[in-house]
Coordinates of C-alpha atoms in Angstrom, one line a residue:
M1 CA -3.9 -177.8 -108.7
P2 CA -5.0 -174.3 -107.7
A3 CA -5.0 -173.5 -104.0
A4 CA -8.8 -173.3 -104.1
F5 CA -8.9 -177.1 -104.6
T6 CA -8.9 -179.1 -101.4
S7 CA -7.9 -182.8 -101.1
K8 CA -10.2 -185.5 -99.9
T9 CA -8.4 -186.2 -96.7
T10 CA -8.0 -182.6 -95.5
S11 CA -11.6 -181.6 -96.3
R12 CA -13.1 -184.7 -94.7
R13 CA -11.1 -184.0 -91.5
Q14 CA -12.3 -180.4 -91.5
F15 CA -15.9 -181.6 -92.1
L16 CA -15.7 -184.1 -89.2
T17 CA -14.1 -181.5 -86.9
L18 CA -16.8 -179.0 -87.7
L19 CA -19.5 -181.4 -86.6
G20 CA -17.5 -182.4 -83.6
I21 CA -17.3 -178.8 -82.5
S22 CA -21.1 -178.5 -82.9
A23 CA -21.8 -181.5 -80.7
A24 CA -19.3 -180.4 -78.1
A25 CA -20.8 -176.9 -77.9
V26 CA -24.3 -178.2 -77.6
S27 CA -23.3 -180.6 -74.9
C28 CA -22.1 -177.7 -72.9
G29 CA -25.4 -175.9 -73.2
T30 CA -27.1 -174.1 -76.0
A31 CA -25.9 -170.5 -76.6
T32 CA -27.3 -167.1 -77.4
A33 CA -30.2 -167.7 -79.7
N34 CA -32.0 -169.8 -77.2
A35 CA -31.3 -167.5 -74.3
G36 CA -34.5 -166.4 -72.5
S37 CA -36.8 -169.0 -74.1
G38 CA -37.3 -170.7 -70.7
S39 CA -39.1 -167.6 -69.4
G40 CA -42.4 -168.8 -70.6
K41 CA -42.6 -166.3 -73.5
Q42 CA -41.9 -167.9 -76.8
I43 CA -39.4 -166.4 -79.2
T44 CA -40.9 -164.8 -82.3
A45 CA -37.8 -163.3 -84.0
L46 CA -35.9 -166.1 -85.6
K47 CA -32.2 -165.7 -86.2
Y48 CA -31.0 -167.3 -89.4
Q49 CA -28.4 -167.3 -92.2
G50 CA -29.3 -166.6 -95.8
A51 CA -27.6 -167.1 -99.2
V52 CA -26.3 -164.5 -101.6
G53 CA -28.5 -163.7 -104.5
A54 CA -31.0 -166.4 -103.5
V55 CA -34.3 -166.6 -101.6
T56 CA -34.6 -169.3 -99.0
L57 CA -38.0 -170.9 -98.3
P58 CA -38.4 -169.1 -94.9
E59 CA -37.7 -165.8 -96.6
L60 CA -40.3 -166.6 -99.3
A61 CA -42.8 -167.7 -96.6
A62 CA -42.3 -164.5 -94.6
D63 CA -42.8 -162.3 -97.7
L64 CA -46.0 -164.2 -98.6
G65 CA -47.3 -163.6 -95.1
F66 CA -47.2 -167.3 -94.1
L67 CA -45.2 -166.7 -90.9
S68 CA -47.9 -164.8 -89.1
G69 CA -46.6 -163.3 -85.9
L70 CA -43.0 -164.3 -86.6
T71 CA -40.1 -162.2 -88.0
L72 CA -36.8 -163.3 -89.5
D73 CA -33.6 -161.8 -88.2
W74 CA -30.8 -162.2 -90.8
V75 CA -27.4 -162.5 -89.2
G76 CA -25.3 -163.1 -92.4
N77 CA -24.9 -165.7 -95.1
T78 CA -23.9 -169.3 -94.6
I79 CA -20.9 -170.8 -96.3
S80 CA -22.1 -174.4 -96.3
G81 CA -24.8 -176.7 -95.0
P82 CA -22.6 -178.2 -92.2
Q83 CA -21.7 -174.6 -91.1
D84 CA -25.4 -173.7 -91.1
I85 CA -26.5 -176.5 -88.9
Q86 CA -23.5 -176.0 -86.6
S87 CA -24.8 -172.4 -86.0
A88 CA -28.2 -173.8 -85.1
A89 CA -26.8 -176.5 -82.9
T90 CA -24.7 -174.1 -80.9
G91 CA -27.5 -171.5 -80.6
Q92 CA -26.1 -168.8 -82.8
T93 CA -29.2 -169.1 -85.0
H94 CA -32.6 -170.7 -84.4
F95 CA -32.6 -172.9 -87.4
G96 CA -30.2 -174.1 -90.1
G97 CA -30.4 -176.4 -93.1
A98 CA -28.1 -179.0 -94.5
F99 CA -27.9 -182.3 -96.4
N100 CA -29.5 -185.1 -94.4
G101 CA -26.3 -187.0 -94.2
A102 CA -24.7 -184.0 -92.4
V103 CA -27.7 -184.0 -90.0
V104 CA -27.1 -187.7 -89.3
K105 CA -23.4 -187.0 -88.5
L106 CA -24.4 -184.2 -86.2
A107 CA -26.9 -186.4 -84.4
A108 CA -24.2 -189.2 -84.1
G109 CA -22.0 -186.6 -82.4
K110 CA -24.7 -186.4 -79.7
A111 CA -26.0 -182.9 -80.7
P112 CA -29.6 -182.7 -79.6
V113 CA -31.1 -181.5 -82.8
K114 CA -34.1 -182.6 -84.7
A115 CA -35.1 -182.0 -88.4
V116 CA -38.5 -180.3 -88.8
I117 CA -39.1 -179.9 -92.5
S118 CA -37.4 -180.6 -95.9
Y119 CA -36.2 -177.6 -97.8
Y120 CA -34.4 -178.9 -100.9
G121 CA -34.2 -181.9 -103.1
S122 CA -33.9 -183.3 -106.6
D123 CA -36.5 -183.7 -109.2
K124 CA -36.6 -183.8 -113.0
E125 CA -36.1 -180.0 -113.2
T126 CA -33.8 -179.4 -110.3
N127 CA -31.0 -181.9 -109.6
L128 CA -27.3 -182.3 -109.1
G129 CA -25.4 -183.4 -112.3
Y130 CA -22.0 -184.9 -112.8
Y131 CA -20.6 -183.6 -116.1
V132 CA -17.7 -184.5 -118.3
L133 CA -16.3 -182.9 -121.5
E134 CA -18.1 -183.9 -124.7
D135 CA -15.1 -185.8 -126.0
S136 CA -14.3 -187.5 -122.7
P137 CA -13.7 -191.2 -122.7
I138 CA -15.6 -191.5 -119.4
R139 CA -18.8 -193.4 -119.9
S140 CA -19.2 -195.6 -116.8
A141 CA -18.3 -195.8 -113.1
R142 CA -15.3 -197.9 -113.8
D143 CA -13.9 -195.2 -116.1
L144 CA -13.6 -192.9 -113.1
I145 CA -10.8 -194.9 -111.5
G146 CA -7.8 -192.6 -111.1
K147 CA -9.9 -189.6 -112.2
K148 CA -10.6 -186.3 -110.3
V149 CA -14.2 -185.2 -109.5
G150 CA -14.7 -181.6 -108.5
M151 CA -17.6 -180.8 -106.0
N152 CA -18.6 -178.0 -103.6
T153 CA -17.8 -179.9 -100.4
L154 CA -16.8 -183.4 -99.2
G155 CA -18.6 -185.7 -96.9
A156 CA -21.9 -184.3 -98.0
H157 CA -24.5 -184.7 -100.8
A158 CA -22.2 -184.6 -103.8
Q159 CA -19.8 -187.2 -102.5
A160 CA -22.5 -189.4 -101.2
L161 CA -24.1 -189.7 -104.6
L162 CA -20.7 -190.3 -106.2
D163 CA -20.2 -193.2 -103.8
I164 CA -23.6 -194.6 -104.7
Y165 CA -22.9 -194.3 -108.4
L166 CA -19.6 -196.1 -108.0
G167 CA -21.1 -198.9 -105.9
R168 CA -23.9 -199.5 -108.4
G169 CA -21.3 -199.5 -111.1
G170 CA -19.7 -202.6 -109.5
L171 CA -16.6 -200.9 -108.0
S172 CA -15.1 -202.4 -104.9
R173 CA -14.3 -200.1 -102.0
A174 CA -10.6 -200.2 -102.9
D175 CA -11.3 -199.1 -106.5
S176 CA -13.8 -196.5 -105.3
D177 CA -11.0 -195.0 -103.2
K178 CA -9.0 -194.5 -106.3
V179 CA -11.6 -191.9 -107.5
E180 CA -10.3 -188.6 -106.2
A181 CA -13.0 -186.2 -104.9
L182 CA -11.8 -182.6 -104.7
V183 CA -13.4 -179.5 -103.4
V184 CA -13.8 -176.9 -106.1
P185 CA -15.8 -173.7 -105.6
P186 CA -19.0 -174.0 -107.7
V187 CA -18.2 -170.8 -109.6
N188 CA -14.9 -172.4 -110.7
T189 CA -16.1 -175.9 -111.6
E190 CA -16.9 -175.3 -115.2
Q191 CA -13.6 -173.6 -115.9
A192 CA -11.7 -176.4 -114.0
L193 CA -13.5 -179.0 -116.1
R194 CA -12.8 -177.2 -119.4
Q195 CA -9.1 -176.7 -118.5
K196 CA -8.9 -180.4 -117.7
Q197 CA -7.8 -179.8 -114.1
I198 CA -10.6 -182.2 -113.2
E199 CA -12.3 -184.9 -115.3
V200 CA -15.8 -184.6 -113.8
G201 CA -17.5 -181.5 -112.5
V202 CA -20.6 -181.4 -110.3
L203 CA -23.0 -178.7 -111.5
S204 CA -26.5 -177.6 -110.6
G205 CA -28.8 -174.6 -111.0
V206 CA -27.7 -171.6 -112.9
L207 CA -24.0 -172.7 -113.1
R208 CA -25.1 -175.9 -114.8
D209 CA -27.5 -174.1 -117.2
K210 CA -24.8 -171.6 -118.2
A211 CA -22.3 -174.4 -118.8
L212 CA -24.7 -176.4 -120.9
A213 CA -25.6 -173.3 -123.0
A214 CA -21.9 -172.9 -123.8
G215 CA -21.7 -176.4 -125.1
G216 CA -18.9 -178.9 -125.1
I217 CA -20.0 -180.9 -122.0
R218 CA -22.3 -183.8 -121.4
P219 CA -23.9 -185.4 -118.4
L220 CA -22.5 -188.6 -116.9
F221 CA -25.3 -189.0 -114.4
S222 CA -27.4 -187.1 -111.9
D223 CA -28.7 -187.7 -108.4
F224 CA -32.2 -187.8 -110.0
D225 CA -31.0 -190.6 -112.3
L226 CA -29.9 -192.6 -109.3
L227 CA -32.6 -192.0 -106.7
G228 CA -35.6 -190.5 -108.5
A229 CA -37.3 -187.5 -106.9
F230 CA -36.2 -187.2 -103.2
S231 CA -35.8 -184.5 -100.6
G232 CA -32.1 -184.2 -99.7
G233 CA -31.9 -181.7 -96.9
T234 CA -33.8 -180.5 -93.9
Y235 CA -34.0 -177.5 -91.5
V236 CA -33.1 -178.5 -88.0
M237 CA -33.7 -176.9 -84.6
T238 CA -32.4 -177.9 -81.2
Q239 CA -34.7 -180.1 -79.1
R240 CA -34.6 -177.5 -76.3
F241 CA -35.8 -174.8 -78.6
I242 CA -38.6 -177.0 -79.9
K243 CA -39.7 -177.9 -76.4
E244 CA -39.7 -174.3 -75.2
N245 CA -41.2 -172.7 -78.3
P246 CA -43.7 -175.2 -79.8
D247 CA -46.1 -172.5 -81.2
T248 CA -43.2 -170.7 -82.8
V249 CA -42.0 -173.9 -84.4
R250 CA -45.4 -174.9 -85.6
T251 CA -46.0 -171.5 -87.2
F252 CA -42.5 -171.6 -88.9
V253 CA -42.8 -175.2 -90.2
T254 CA -46.3 -174.8 -91.4
G255 CA -45.5 -171.5 -93.1
V256 CA -42.5 -172.9 -94.9
G257 CA -44.6 -175.9 -96.0
K258 CA -47.1 -173.4 -97.5
A259 CA -44.3 -171.6 -99.3
I260 CA -43.2 -174.9 -100.8
E261 CA -46.7 -175.6 -102.2
W262 CA -47.0 -172.0 -103.3
S263 CA -43.9 -172.4 -105.4
R264 CA -45.2 -175.6 -106.9
T265 CA -48.6 -174.2 -107.9
T266 CA -47.7 -170.7 -109.0
P267 CA -46.4 -170.1 -112.5
R268 CA -42.6 -170.1 -112.6
E269 CA -42.4 -166.6 -114.0
Q270 CA -44.4 -165.3 -111.0
V271 CA -42.2 -167.1 -108.5
I272 CA -39.1 -165.7 -110.1
A273 CA -40.6 -162.2 -110.1
R274 CA -41.5 -162.5 -106.4
M275 CA -38.0 -163.7 -105.6
T276 CA -36.4 -160.9 -107.5
E277 CA -38.6 -158.4 -105.6
I278 CA -37.5 -159.9 -102.3
V279 CA -33.8 -159.7 -103.1
K280 CA -34.1 -156.1 -104.2
K281 CA -36.1 -155.1 -101.2
R282 CA -33.5 -156.4 -98.7
G283 CA -30.9 -154.0 -100.1
R284 CA -27.8 -156.0 -99.9
N285 CA -26.5 -155.1 -103.4
E286 CA -27.0 -158.6 -104.8
D287 CA -27.1 -159.7 -108.4
T288 CA -30.6 -161.0 -109.2
S289 CA -29.8 -162.2 -112.7
T290 CA -29.3 -165.8 -111.6
L291 CA -32.9 -166.0 -110.3
Q292 CA -34.2 -166.4 -113.9
Y293 CA -32.7 -169.9 -113.9
W294 CA -34.8 -171.0 -110.9
R295 CA -36.9 -174.1 -111.6
S296 CA -38.0 -175.6 -108.3
Y297 CA -36.9 -176.2 -104.8
G298 CA -37.0 -179.9 -105.6
V299 CA -38.7 -181.0 -102.4
A300 CA -40.3 -184.4 -102.9
A301 CA -43.1 -184.8 -100.4
P302 CA -46.1 -182.4 -100.1
A303 CA -45.3 -179.3 -97.9
G304 CA -41.9 -180.6 -97.1
R305 CA -43.0 -183.4 -94.9
I306 CA -40.1 -185.7 -94.0
E307 CA -40.0 -189.4 -94.8
G308 CA -37.9 -191.9 -92.8
K309 CA -36.2 -193.3 -96.0
E310 CA -34.7 -189.9 -96.6
F311 CA -32.6 -190.4 -93.5
Q312 CA -32.2 -194.1 -93.6
L313 CA -30.4 -193.9 -96.9
W314 CA -27.6 -191.8 -95.3
I315 CA -27.5 -193.7 -92.0
D316 CA -26.7 -196.8 -94.1
W317 CA -24.2 -195.0 -96.3
L318 CA -22.3 -193.5 -93.4
G319 CA -22.4 -196.8 -91.5
D320 CA -20.9 -198.6 -94.5
R321 CA -18.1 -196.0 -94.6
G322 CA -17.5 -196.4 -90.9
E323 CA -18.3 -192.7 -90.2
V324 CA -21.2 -193.5 -87.8
K325 CA -21.6 -196.7 -85.8
K326 CA -24.0 -199.1 -87.3
G327 CA -27.2 -199.4 -85.2
Q328 CA -26.4 -196.2 -83.3
L329 CA -29.2 -194.1 -84.9
K330 CA -32.8 -194.7 -85.8
A331 CA -34.2 -192.6 -88.7
A332 CA -37.4 -192.0 -86.8
D333 CA -35.5 -190.3 -83.9
L334 CA -33.9 -187.7 -86.2
F335 CA -37.0 -185.9 -87.4
T336 CA -40.6 -184.9 -86.7
N337 CA -43.6 -183.9 -88.8
E338 CA -45.5 -183.0 -85.6
F339 CA -45.3 -179.2 -86.3
N340 CA -46.2 -179.3 -89.9
G341 CA -49.8 -178.3 -90.1
N342 CA -50.1 -179.1 -93.8
G343 CA -51.9 -182.5 -94.1
K344 CA -51.7 -185.4 -91.8
G345 CA -48.9 -187.4 -90.1

């Protein structure tokens, strides 16, 4: 296999190490981004990480004027959800977003963070699909035994849904362990699938649409098929930052929630045009062509409000895998809707 592909064991160890580092750093005291917030003056310039060629919800909210009094301070682009919430947990940024299972792991590692709003999810238009070649004999979960499944990272959303699919397909833990999950960069997944380096490729967004347009592949299942519409990831902040900057947090969360609803109620073409303008204005020499494939952020609840079941699912999954201690965490302790001024709760 190419060097870009990473084995299940190695990647899981790196993932757990990353979260362990986050918790250790937070336990020693939150770093730079929170410095000075104890002075009584609340922070109004929020450090964050972006994504190449994409517009995050906070960026959209800021451009729409929904973050009144706040500014966003871009410090670079994130490489993954776990890395992004690590940066928030250690104080290098003021907020970070990741798959809710990664947030659960971070909390299990004693990192004092709290989820404040959902920012991505799956719906009929936007979801994570598991694809095989058109002539592949793979039709069911049992057909995956001994096969390779390529995904963007291990121990996160894609692997969690694969495990759920295998479990619902009647596979024992021993048989499920024979399905080999591999890390494949998303931009290489279609090629790896067509060259039969992997039997299943996890695709979403523009990469999925381009692959389907080229033909020769078909869906095996999607996370929407398994769970219906659901929010899969949240933005987190440290509890210290929330306590010392409540007005800032309320403005941020409420503004992001408004941006979610704006994206739902505005014609798709107008949303894409606005995003394209945002990317061009920031002057980072980014390709805007992929924005035309945007469909939705996939957030399930109105204004990104968080529901307990969206964390309980992953608490149970990680508990069954032995990656968090059963009974250690309560879903209600991991998030708050207190600062979301959109609606009740």
